[in-house]
Amino acid sequence: MAKKNLIVGQSGGPTAVINSSLYGVVSEALAHPDEIEHVYGMENGIEGFLNGTVLDFAEALPGEKLSYLQHTPGAYLGSCRYKLPESLEDPVYPELFRKFEEMNIGYFFYIGGNDSMDTVSKLSRYAERIGSDIRVMGEPKTIDNDLVHTDHTPGFGSAAKYVASTVREIILDANVYEKKSVTIIEIMGRHAGWLTAASALARKYTGDNPLLIYLPETAFDVEAFLKKVEEAFEKNCNVVVCVSEGIHDAEGTFICEYDNSVGTDSFGHKMLAGCGKYLENLVRERLGVKARSVEFNVSQRCSASMLSAADQQEAVAAGVFGVQAALKGETGKMISFVRQEDADGIYHMTCGLEDVNEICNEEKTVPLEWICNDGSDVTDDFIRYAKPLIQGKVDVPLGEDGLPVFVYRK
Amino acid sequence: MAKKNLIVGQSGGPTAVINSSLYGVVSEALAHPDEIEHVYGMENGIEGFLNGTVLDFAEALPGEKLSYLQHTPGAYLGSCRYKLPESLEDPVYPELFRKFEEMNIGYFFYIGGNDSMDTVSKLSRYAERIGSDIRVMGEPKTIDNDLVHTDHTPGFGSAAKYVASTVREIILDANVYEKKSVTIIEIMGRHAGWLTAASALARKYTGDNPLLIYLPETAFDVEAFLKKVEEAFEKNCNVVVCVSEGIHDAEGTFICEYDNSVGTDSFGHKMLAGCGKYLENLVRERLGVKARSVEFNVSQRCSASMLSAADQQEAVAAGVFGVQAALKGETGKMISFVRQEDADGIYHMTCGLEDVNEICNEEKTVPLEWICNDGSDVTDDFIRYAKPLIQGKVDVPLGEDGLPVFVYRK
């Protein structure tokens, strides 16, 4: 294959390590100057690319600056929520491939979640249809950990570590007064409860808070919940409850819909918020105790303060592995993670390749056998699964202003 | 003075370094075995002391464990919000001093904010009245930075660093899409805007977000605010606004009261929440743009993830200084911070002593001359004031579970 250029984009919501995957792709691409001439970034994903906003990494992040991507949260290249048309007959496809040809693109990398893998699927299928030799690859990214055919996804480990450590701190905060109280913590996750389950990692000893954990994988019953809270007071006068934003009743009605109006995002997903607030008011009114709610909001996906070194290193590794695979001729694949355990039970991870068509638009939820106590806790199997993913500390450099130094486009 | 015992308590809301002040008091007291025999902690403040819950630090945190207080947020001893009666004729005073005598207490230390200094004031006045030689000392603590007669207070620097770094991360998160958006961040502070002002430290360059910052020191006008947001769109399509929870209009009505019902805490303070949510809805409806709000909530006061080394070291220093002063015979004093600048303009801090009666129940707000742009920003004078307080990193050890190791009472 003649010398070609590589272009990479980011799509969907940011994570703490989406830029580490970017670093992996870009640094590995720059390490193959005989095969890859320019390494481009599309600003604001495929939507920005269509509008012609592209940067050259050699100019944008020269020298050491590129490595700063590894501790910069957010999405350095910007993002989009643009879904390519279902029909490959749509004129956007020839337009895109004409642009690829103009820029001598041989490798197209897209970092994102299920919706982004849908883009990778469509572009790779269109490339095959027209006989283009462009190699189209997907790099996984999501704090939700809901991609199928991979043990876990980059972004989950750091988000889980943020959730676990912040819940641990809030438990300390909740314990300062000797008066019955309930703290409801609402954690991201519409349909998959992985991140909410990670709150179980916060426990310092058996029987510690959070005493109740509710995922969207099982139906939530308000009366059963109130009974569980009353039982929990027998263990601790300060009860901490972690709930997924997507908890719903047996009929499928979201708890947040019990008293809130909700909208939808550009992919038609329901935009949820407020089940924590709803439960706070419910507990106060029905049980007559002090109650408060905390919504973790965007910090759980954009904080570099609790980066998991394991997560960060794996995100870089996935980027590197993807470029190596594309150079060997792979296309239409997403990089997956395969869990290995050595004889001593020590966790190792290796990268694999999965057909992107089998990944896009699918969702992996927490196995029901990992949920226990009538849907109010997770089992030790989950702890064993998640613990290796939050290990290790990343040293984020501070500037003269006393704050973390990040790289960014102005 | 014969060998006496020291007792220390914590009161009011937790901070990231209230346990560092505790460490300073306890470690210095233990370093004077010829004068101080036992070092006790009252669990849950003066209220817990009245109920007889006391621990001995030599047993509770032996050896190296004591030093773990320096990175443990929350309030190790637990807290209370108990206000001593105004009248010194109340029978609780002889009851307290009888207990002090039984336990051979010679030194009483209380770590807290203005309400806690009120306790120190009353106990020291009662001691004087009855001719007791107990030395009663106050150690300052508050994320609000609102104590008078001190340059700043322990707890503010770490909370300010948390606010600034988290706002910086949310700015990165807000910038990923190329579509007009407004992010409203609501920050703690009823009457004093110090912590909200700290969001200005998040700017990476002149003209960076947060483009608008509103403190409770000036009146907030909804129409003027909407106009400012529209102007801000000329600088950045993603506008980040930081507001204090206590912003109010010219008539003194809190903005959160525009659509929320509010309660009061046990000191009669109004419990505020929700001006961010109110402004989010206002912006969406009136300007027709994407809007979201983030409430920082308890993490800003209980997170060890962004400890300021300067703040932590000063909190320890205040504890140490207080014990040394009490041993020299001081009583009825709060430890204050006095700012020094050397010839090169480098910041140094020394400790001082202030009459606690002049501190309790007073509030220090942000000087009006540090607020600019019609009440929508802070001046460089504030930046110069706050920057030294957020410097330096604290290494919080991680356990085998991958999370910060804290000390706690079960």
Tab-separated table of N, CA and C in Angstrom, chain B residues 87-210:
chain	number	residue	atom	x	y	z
B	87	SER	N	-27.511	32.569	77.867
B	87	SER	CA	-27.325	32.964	79.268
B	87	SER	C	-26.311	32.056	79.961
B	88	LEU	N	-25.291	32.667	80.537
B	88	LEU	CA	-24.274	31.885	81.251
B	88	LEU	C	-24.813	31.364	82.586
B	89	GLU	N	-26.068	31.742	82.933
B	89	GLU	CA	-26.717	31.221	84.136
B	89	GLU	C	-27.308	29.834	83.890
B	90	ASP	N	-27.331	29.415	82.603
B	90	ASP	CA	-27.939	28.121	82.259
B	90	ASP	C	-27.180	26.985	82.963
B	91	PRO	N	-27.930	25.970	83.458
B	91	PRO	CA	-27.269	24.868	84.201
B	91	PRO	C	-26.312	24.022	83.369
B	92	VAL	N	-26.324	24.194	82.028
B	92	VAL	CA	-25.409	23.383	81.219
B	92	VAL	C	-23.953	23.778	81.492
B	93	TYR	N	-23.721	25.045	81.886
B	93	TYR	CA	-22.335	25.487	82.086
B	93	TYR	C	-21.679	24.831	83.307
B	94	PRO	N	-22.340	24.877	84.480
B	94	PRO	CA	-21.716	24.134	85.601
B	94	PRO	C	-21.592	22.644	85.305
B	95	GLU	N	-22.562	22.096	84.561
B	95	GLU	CA	-22.501	20.672	84.214
B	95	GLU	C	-21.240	20.387	83.393
B	96	LEU	N	-21.003	21.234	82.376
B	96	LEU	CA	-19.823	21.057	81.519
B	96	LEU	C	-18.537	21.156	82.339
B	97	PHE	N	-18.450	22.190	83.187
B	97	PHE	CA	-17.199	22.397	83.913
B	97	PHE	C	-16.976	21.345	85.003
B	98	ARG	N	-18.078	20.751	85.506
B	98	ARG	CA	-17.928	19.627	86.427
B	98	ARG	C	-17.320	18.434	85.679
B	99	LYS	N	-17.792	18.216	84.448
B	99	LYS	CA	-17.230	17.136	83.630
B	99	LYS	C	-15.758	17.408	83.308
B	100	PHE	N	-15.464	18.674	82.986
B	100	PHE	CA	-14.061	19.025	82.709
B	100	PHE	C	-13.181	18.684	83.919
B	101	GLU	N	-13.681	19.039	85.101
B	101	GLU	CA	-12.900	18.809	86.318
B	101	GLU	C	-12.698	17.314	86.564
B	102	GLU	N	-13.793	16.556	86.382
B	102	GLU	CA	-13.709	15.097	86.543
B	102	GLU	C	-12.641	14.483	85.652
B	103	MET	N	-12.521	15.060	84.440
B	103	MET	CA	-11.553	14.502	83.479
B	103	MET	C	-10.209	15.226	83.541
B	104	ASN	N	-10.056	16.103	84.513
B	104	ASN	CA	-8.814	16.870	84.692
B	104	ASN	C	-8.422	17.640	83.419
B	105	ILE	N	-9.431	18.230	82.771
B	105	ILE	CA	-9.173	18.983	81.540
B	105	ILE	C	-8.557	20.343	81.878
B	106	GLY	N	-7.432	20.630	81.248
B	106	GLY	CA	-6.809	21.950	81.396
B	106	GLY	C	-6.892	22.750	80.111
B	107	TYR	N	-7.129	22.029	79.005
B	107	TYR	CA	-7.125	22.679	77.681
B	107	TYR	C	-8.299	22.180	76.857
B	108	PHE	N	-9.098	23.112	76.402
B	108	PHE	CA	-10.273	22.771	75.595
B	108	PHE	C	-10.098	23.396	74.211
B	109	PHE	N	-10.066	22.560	73.179
B	109	PHE	CA	-9.901	23.053	71.797
B	109	PHE	C	-11.143	22.731	70.983
B	110	TYR	N	-11.587	23.713	70.215
B	110	TYR	CA	-12.777	23.503	69.384
B	110	TYR	C	-12.454	23.971	67.973
B	111	ILE	N	-12.646	23.070	67.005
B	111	ILE	CA	-12.321	23.378	65.601
B	111	ILE	C	-13.626	23.621	64.855
B	112	GLY	N	-13.800	24.816	64.315
B	112	GLY	CA	-15.044	25.087	63.596
B	112	GLY	C	-15.116	26.500	63.043
B	113	GLY	N	-16.311	26.879	62.603
B	113	GLY	CA	-16.538	28.202	62.029
B	113	GLY	C	-17.135	29.167	63.039
B	114	ASN	N	-17.893	30.158	62.551
B	114	ASN	CA	-18.380	31.201	63.475
B	114	ASN	C	-19.245	30.639	64.593
B	115	ASP	N	-20.105	29.673	64.285
B	115	ASP	CA	-20.968	29.119	65.313
B	115	ASP	C	-20.138	28.415	66.390
B	116	SER	N	-19.065	27.766	65.955
B	116	SER	CA	-18.202	27.068	66.905
B	116	SER	C	-17.413	28.067	67.750
B	117	MET	N	-17.050	29.203	67.147
B	117	MET	CA	-16.324	30.221	67.908
B	117	MET	C	-17.242	30.825	68.976
B	118	ASP	N	-18.532	30.776	68.722
B	118	ASP	CA	-19.512	31.207	69.718
B	118	ASP	C	-19.421	30.305	70.955
B	119	THR	N	-19.248	28.994	70.722
B	119	THR	CA	-19.062	28.043	71.825
B	119	THR	C	-17.790	28.369	72.604
B	120	VAL	N	-16.719	28.647	71.870
B	120	VAL	CA	-15.436	28.986	72.513
B	120	VAL	C	-15.598	30.264	73.334
B	121	SER	N	-16.286	31.235	72.772
B	121	SER	CA	-16.512	32.507	73.465
B	121	SER	C	-17.252	32.274	74.788
B	122	LYS	N	-18.341	31.510	74.728
B	122	LYS	CA	-19.158	31.308	75.932
B	122	LYS	C	-18.399	30.520	77.001
B	123	LEU	N	-17.680	29.467	76.561
B	123	LEU	CA	-16.947	28.658	77.547
B	123	LEU	C	-15.824	29.464	78.182
B	124	SER	N	-15.152	30.300	77.403
B	124	SER	CA	-14.039	31.068	77.974
B	124	SER	C	-14.579	32.157	78.909
B	125	ARG	N	-15.726	32.726	78.567
B	125	ARG	CA	-16.314	33.741	79.444
B	125	ARG	C	-16.801	33.102	80.754
B	126	TYR	N	-17.380	31.901	80.613
B	126	TYR	CA	-17.850	31.230	81.831
B	126	TYR	C	-16.666	30.835	82.722
B	127	ALA	N	-15.585	30.371	82.059
B	127	ALA	CA	-14.379	29.992	82.823
B	127	ALA	C	-13.867	31.194	83.611
B	128	GLU	N	-13.864	32.354	82.983
B	128	GLU	CA	-13.379	33.562	83.640
B	128	GLU	C	-14.280	33.906	84.830
B	129	ARG	N	-15.587	33.796	84.589
B	129	ARG	CA	-16.562	34.135	85.626
B	129	ARG	C	-16.378	33.284	86.881
B	130	ILE	N	-16.133	31.995	86.696
B	130	ILE	CA	-16.019	31.114	87.870
B	130	ILE	C	-14.577	30.943	88.323
B	131	GLY	N	-13.655	31.668	87.646
B	131	GLY	CA	-12.256	31.579	88.058
B	131	GLY	C	-11.599	30.264	87.714
B	132	SER	N	-12.130	29.548	86.682
B	132	SER	CA	-11.514	28.290	86.243
B	132	SER	C	-10.248	28.610	85.451
B	133	ASP	N	-9.220	27.760	85.582
B	133	ASP	CA	-7.990	28.016	84.815
B	133	ASP	C	-7.955	27.225	83.505
B	134	ILE	N	-9.104	26.652	83.116
B	134	ILE	CA	-9.155	25.940	81.828
B	134	ILE	C	-8.924	26.928	80.695
B	135	ARG	N	-8.053	26.558	79.782
B	135	ARG	CA	-7.765	27.426	78.630
B	135	ARG	C	-8.578	26.959	77.432
B	136	VAL	N	-9.374	27.853	76.914
B	136	VAL	CA	-10.350	27.514	75.872
B	136	VAL	C	-9.922	28.172	74.568
B	137	MET	N	-9.646	27.355	73.556
B	137	MET	CA	-9.084	27.898	72.318
B	137	MET	C	-9.907	27.469	71.098
B	138	GLY	N	-9.989	28.347	70.103
B	138	GLY	CA	-10.705	28.053	68.867
B	138	GLY	C	-9.758	27.881	67.688
B	139	GLU	N	-9.985	26.801	66.942
B	139	GLU	CA	-9.215	26.577	65.704
B	139	GLU	C	-10.162	26.835	64.541
B	140	PRO	N	-9.791	27.754	63.646
B	140	PRO	CA	-10.715	28.126	62.568
B	140	PRO	C	-10.870	27.020	61.532
B	141	LYS	N	-12.031	26.948	60.952
B	141	LYS	CA	-12.351	25.975	59.907
B	141	LYS	C	-13.581	26.446	59.173
B	142	THR	N	-13.494	26.614	57.903
B	142	THR	CA	-14.677	26.789	57.066
B	142	THR	C	-14.278	26.920	55.606
B	143	ILE	N	-14.991	26.216	54.749
B	143	ILE	CA	-14.750	26.370	53.312
B	143	ILE	C	-15.247	27.732	52.846
B	144	ASP	N	-16.118	28.361	53.641
B	144	ASP	CA	-16.731	29.628	53.226
B	144	ASP	C	-15.778	30.811	53.325
B	145	ASN	N	-14.682	30.662	54.094
B	145	ASN	CA	-13.682	31.720	54.235
B	145	ASN	C	-14.285	33.002	54.798
B	146	ASP	N	-15.294	32.877	55.641
B	146	ASP	CA	-16.039	34.068	56.060
B	146	ASP	C	-15.748	34.513	57.496
B	147	LEU	N	-14.651	34.014	58.093
B	147	LEU	CA	-14.315	34.465	59.443
B	147	LEU	C	-13.564	35.793	59.379
B	148	VAL	N	-13.892	36.693	60.304
B	148	VAL	CA	-13.226	38.000	60.342
B	148	VAL	C	-11.904	37.905	61.110
B	149	HIS	N	-11.079	38.936	60.975
B	149	HIS	CA	-9.801	39.052	61.677
B	149	HIS	C	-8.817	37.932	61.339
B	150	THR	N	-8.951	37.349	60.166
B	150	THR	CA	-7.948	36.392	59.687
B	150	THR	C	-7.883	36.553	58.168
B	151	ASP	N	-6.684	36.415	57.604
B	151	ASP	CA	-6.530	36.607	56.156
B	151	ASP	C	-7.396	35.611	55.386
B	152	HIS	N	-7.435	34.381	55.882
B	152	HIS	CA	-8.269	33.345	55.273
B	152	HIS	C	-8.425	32.229	56.310
B	153	THR	N	-9.182	31.187	55.981
B	153	THR	CA	-9.411	30.116	56.956
B	153	THR	C	-9.005	28.762	56.378
B	154	PRO	N	-8.498	27.860	57.234
B	154	PRO	CA	-8.221	26.501	56.777
B	154	PRO	C	-9.502	25.888	56.210
B	155	GLY	N	-9.366	25.177	55.115
B	155	GLY	CA	-10.526	24.565	54.458
B	155	GLY	C	-10.889	25.301	53.178
B	156	PHE	N	-10.656	26.625	53.186
B	156	PHE	CA	-10.998	27.390	51.989
B	156	PHE	C	-10.089	27.025	50.819
B	157	GLY	N	-8.776	26.931	51.062
B	157	GLY	CA	-7.829	26.671	49.970
B	157	GLY	C	-8.137	25.376	49.226
B	158	SER	N	-8.421	24.305	49.965
B	158	SER	CA	-8.715	23.031	49.304
B	158	SER	C	-10.059	23.067	48.590
B	159	ALA	N	-11.054	23.701	49.202
B	159	ALA	CA	-12.357	23.817	48.545
B	159	ALA	C	-12.225	24.671	47.285
B	160	ALA	N	-11.427	25.737	47.385
B	160	ALA	CA	-11.213	26.615	46.221
B	160	ALA	C	-10.503	25.857	45.107
B	161	LYS	N	-9.542	25.013	45.491
B	161	LYS	CA	-8.815	24.223	44.496
B	161	LYS	C	-9.746	23.192	43.850
B	162	TYR	N	-10.608	22.595	44.659
B	162	TYR	CA	-11.590	21.654	44.110
B	162	TYR	C	-12.510	22.373	43.127
B	163	VAL	N	-13.014	23.535	43.534
B	163	VAL	CA	-13.916	24.298	42.666
B	163	VAL	C	-13.211	24.685	41.365
B	164	ALA	N	-12.006	25.251	41.488
B	164	ALA	CA	-11.293	25.728	40.292
B	164	ALA	C	-10.967	24.568	39.348
B	165	SER	N	-10.470	23.460	39.894
B	165	SER	CA	-10.071	22.369	38.995
B	165	SER	C	-11.292	21.677	38.401
B	166	THR	N	-12.357	21.557	39.170
B	166	THR	CA	-13.559	20.905	38.642
B	166	THR	C	-14.224	21.793	37.597
B	167	VAL	N	-14.247	23.101	37.838
B	167	VAL	CA	-14.778	24.021	36.824
B	167	VAL	C	-13.927	23.924	35.549
B	168	ARG	N	-12.607	23.847	35.708
B	168	ARG	CA	-11.721	23.706	34.536
B	168	ARG	C	-12.075	22.456	33.744
B	169	GLU	N	-12.356	21.363	34.433
B	169	GLU	CA	-12.715	20.118	33.754
B	169	GLU	C	-14.083	20.225	33.070
B	170	ILE	N	-15.015	20.881	33.752
B	170	ILE	CA	-16.353	21.016	33.170
B	170	ILE	C	-16.312	21.939	31.951
B	171	ILE	N	-15.408	22.909	31.955
B	171	ILE	CA	-15.231	23.769	30.773
B	171	ILE	C	-14.781	22.919	29.578
B	172	LEU	N	-13.817	22.013	29.817
B	172	LEU	CA	-13.382	21.105	28.741
B	172	LEU	C	-14.562	20.280	28.254
B	173	ASP	N	-15.354	19.789	29.190
B	173	ASP	CA	-16.519	18.963	28.854
B	173	ASP	C	-17.532	19.774	28.050
B	174	ALA	N	-17.725	21.034	28.446
B	174	ALA	CA	-18.726	21.879	27.776
B	174	ALA	C	-18.296	22.229	26.354
B	175	ASN	N	-16.977	22.212	26.114
B	175	ASN	CA	-16.446	22.656	24.815
B	175	ASN	C	-16.505	21.599	23.725
B	176	VAL	N	-16.944	20.374	24.039
B	176	VAL	CA	-16.803	19.315	23.032
B	176	VAL	C	-17.786	19.448	21.871
B	177	TYR	N	-18.916	20.064	22.113
B	177	TYR	CA	-19.873	20.226	21.011
B	177	TYR	C	-19.845	21.651	20.483
B	178	GLU	N	-20.107	21.782	19.173
B	178	GLU	CA	-20.067	23.088	18.515
B	178	GLU	C	-21.459	23.656	18.387
B	179	LYS	N	-22.190	23.629	19.459
B	179	LYS	CA	-23.573	24.072	19.413
B	179	LYS	C	-23.768	24.939	20.640
B	180	LYS	N	-24.443	26.082	20.432
B	180	LYS	CA	-24.639	27.014	21.547
B	180	LYS	C	-25.128	26.287	22.799
B	181	SER	N	-24.429	26.492	23.911
B	181	SER	CA	-24.859	25.874	25.162
B	181	SER	C	-24.486	26.754	26.344
B	182	VAL	N	-25.251	26.630	27.394
B	182	VAL	CA	-24.961	27.334	28.647
B	182	VAL	C	-24.898	26.300	29.764
B	183	THR	N	-23.798	26.312	30.503
B	183	THR	CA	-23.656	25.445	31.673
B	183	THR	C	-23.638	26.328	32.912
B	184	ILE	N	-24.587	26.094	33.815
B	184	ILE	CA	-24.653	26.865	35.060
B	184	ILE	C	-24.089	25.998	36.177
B	185	ILE	N	-23.074	26.486	36.865
B	185	ILE	CA	-22.490	25.731	37.984
B	185	ILE	C	-22.843	26.445	39.284
B	186	GLU	N	-23.503	25.730	40.176
B	186	GLU	CA	-23.915	26.320	41.450
B	186	GLU	C	-22.949	25.897	42.545
B	187	ILE	N	-22.408	26.885	43.254
B	187	ILE	CA	-21.333	26.660	44.218
B	187	ILE	C	-21.788	27.110	45.606
B	188	MET	N	-21.307	26.414	46.648
B	188	MET	CA	-21.733	26.728	48.017
B	188	MET	C	-21.363	28.152	48.421
B	189	GLY	N	-22.130	28.727	49.320
B	189	GLY	CA	-21.884	30.074	49.840
B	189	GLY	C	-23.196	30.818	49.994
B	190	ARG	N	-23.666	30.940	51.228
B	190	ARG	CA	-24.943	31.619	51.453
B	190	ARG	C	-24.795	33.123	51.301
B	191	HIS	N	-23.851	33.693	52.086
B	191	HIS	CA	-23.736	35.150	52.118
B	191	HIS	C	-22.381	35.623	51.617
B	192	ALA	N	-21.396	34.727	51.617
B	192	ALA	CA	-20.045	35.109	51.208
B	192	ALA	C	-19.692	34.353	49.928
B	193	GLY	N	-19.187	35.070	48.939
B	193	GLY	CA	-18.950	34.482	47.624
B	193	GLY	C	-17.539	34.005	47.367
B	194	TRP	N	-16.738	33.849	48.432
B	194	TRP	CA	-15.326	33.472	48.235
B	194	TRP	C	-15.157	32.234	47.363
B	195	LEU	N	-15.944	31.205	47.635
B	195	LEU	CA	-15.760	29.934	46.938
B	195	LEU	C	-16.200	30.049	45.479
B	196	THR	N	-17.281	30.774	45.240
B	196	THR	CA	-17.718	30.986	43.864
B	196	THR	C	-16.678	31.812	43.107
B	197	ALA	N	-16.113	32.811	43.800
B	197	ALA	CA	-15.070	33.643	43.174
B	197	ALA	C	-13.887	32.777	42.738
B	198	ALA	N	-13.618	31.690	43.485
B	198	ALA	CA	-12.487	30.809	43.167
B	198	ALA	C	-12.630	30.160	41.800
B	199	SER	N	-13.843	30.150	41.254
B	199	SER	CA	-14.020	29.582	39.912
B	199	SER	C	-13.248	30.382	38.869
B	200	ALA	N	-12.928	31.651	39.173
B	200	ALA	CA	-12.139	32.471	38.234
B	200	ALA	C	-10.739	31.888	38.040
B	201	LEU	N	-10.268	31.145	39.051
B	201	LEU	CA	-8.933	30.535	38.955
B	201	LEU	C	-8.890	29.451	37.889
B	202	ALA	N	-10.055	28.983	37.449
B	202	ALA	CA	-10.121	27.895	36.466
B	202	ALA	C	-9.674	28.336	35.075
B	203	ARG	N	-9.698	29.636	34.804
B	203	ARG	CA	-9.382	30.124	33.447
B	203	ARG	C	-7.963	29.766	33.040
B	204	LYS	N	-7.848	29.214	31.823
B	204	LYS	CA	-6.537	28.823	31.323
B	204	LYS	C	-5.850	29.979	30.609
B	205	TYR	N	-6.634	30.954	30.167
B	205	TYR	CA	-6.091	32.138	29.474
B	205	TYR	C	-7.124	33.264	29.609
B	206	THR	N	-6.709	34.488	29.324
B	206	THR	CA	-7.619	35.634	29.413
B	206	THR	C	-8.776	35.423	28.435
B	207	GLY	N	-9.976	35.583	28.920
B	207	GLY	CA	-11.138	35.417	28.043
B	207	GLY	C	-11.721	34.016	28.054
B	208	ASP	N	-11.078	33.109	28.817
B	208	ASP	CA	-11.568	31.723	28.918
B	208	ASP	C	-12.819	31.697	29.807
B	209	ASN	N	-13.571	30.618	29.714
B	209	ASN	CA	-14.649	30.370	30.652
B	209	ASN	C	-14.078	30.168	32.051
B	210	PRO	N	-14.827	30.383	33.104
B	210	PRO	CA	-16.217	30.826	33.148
B	210	PRO	C	-16.348	32.296	32.730
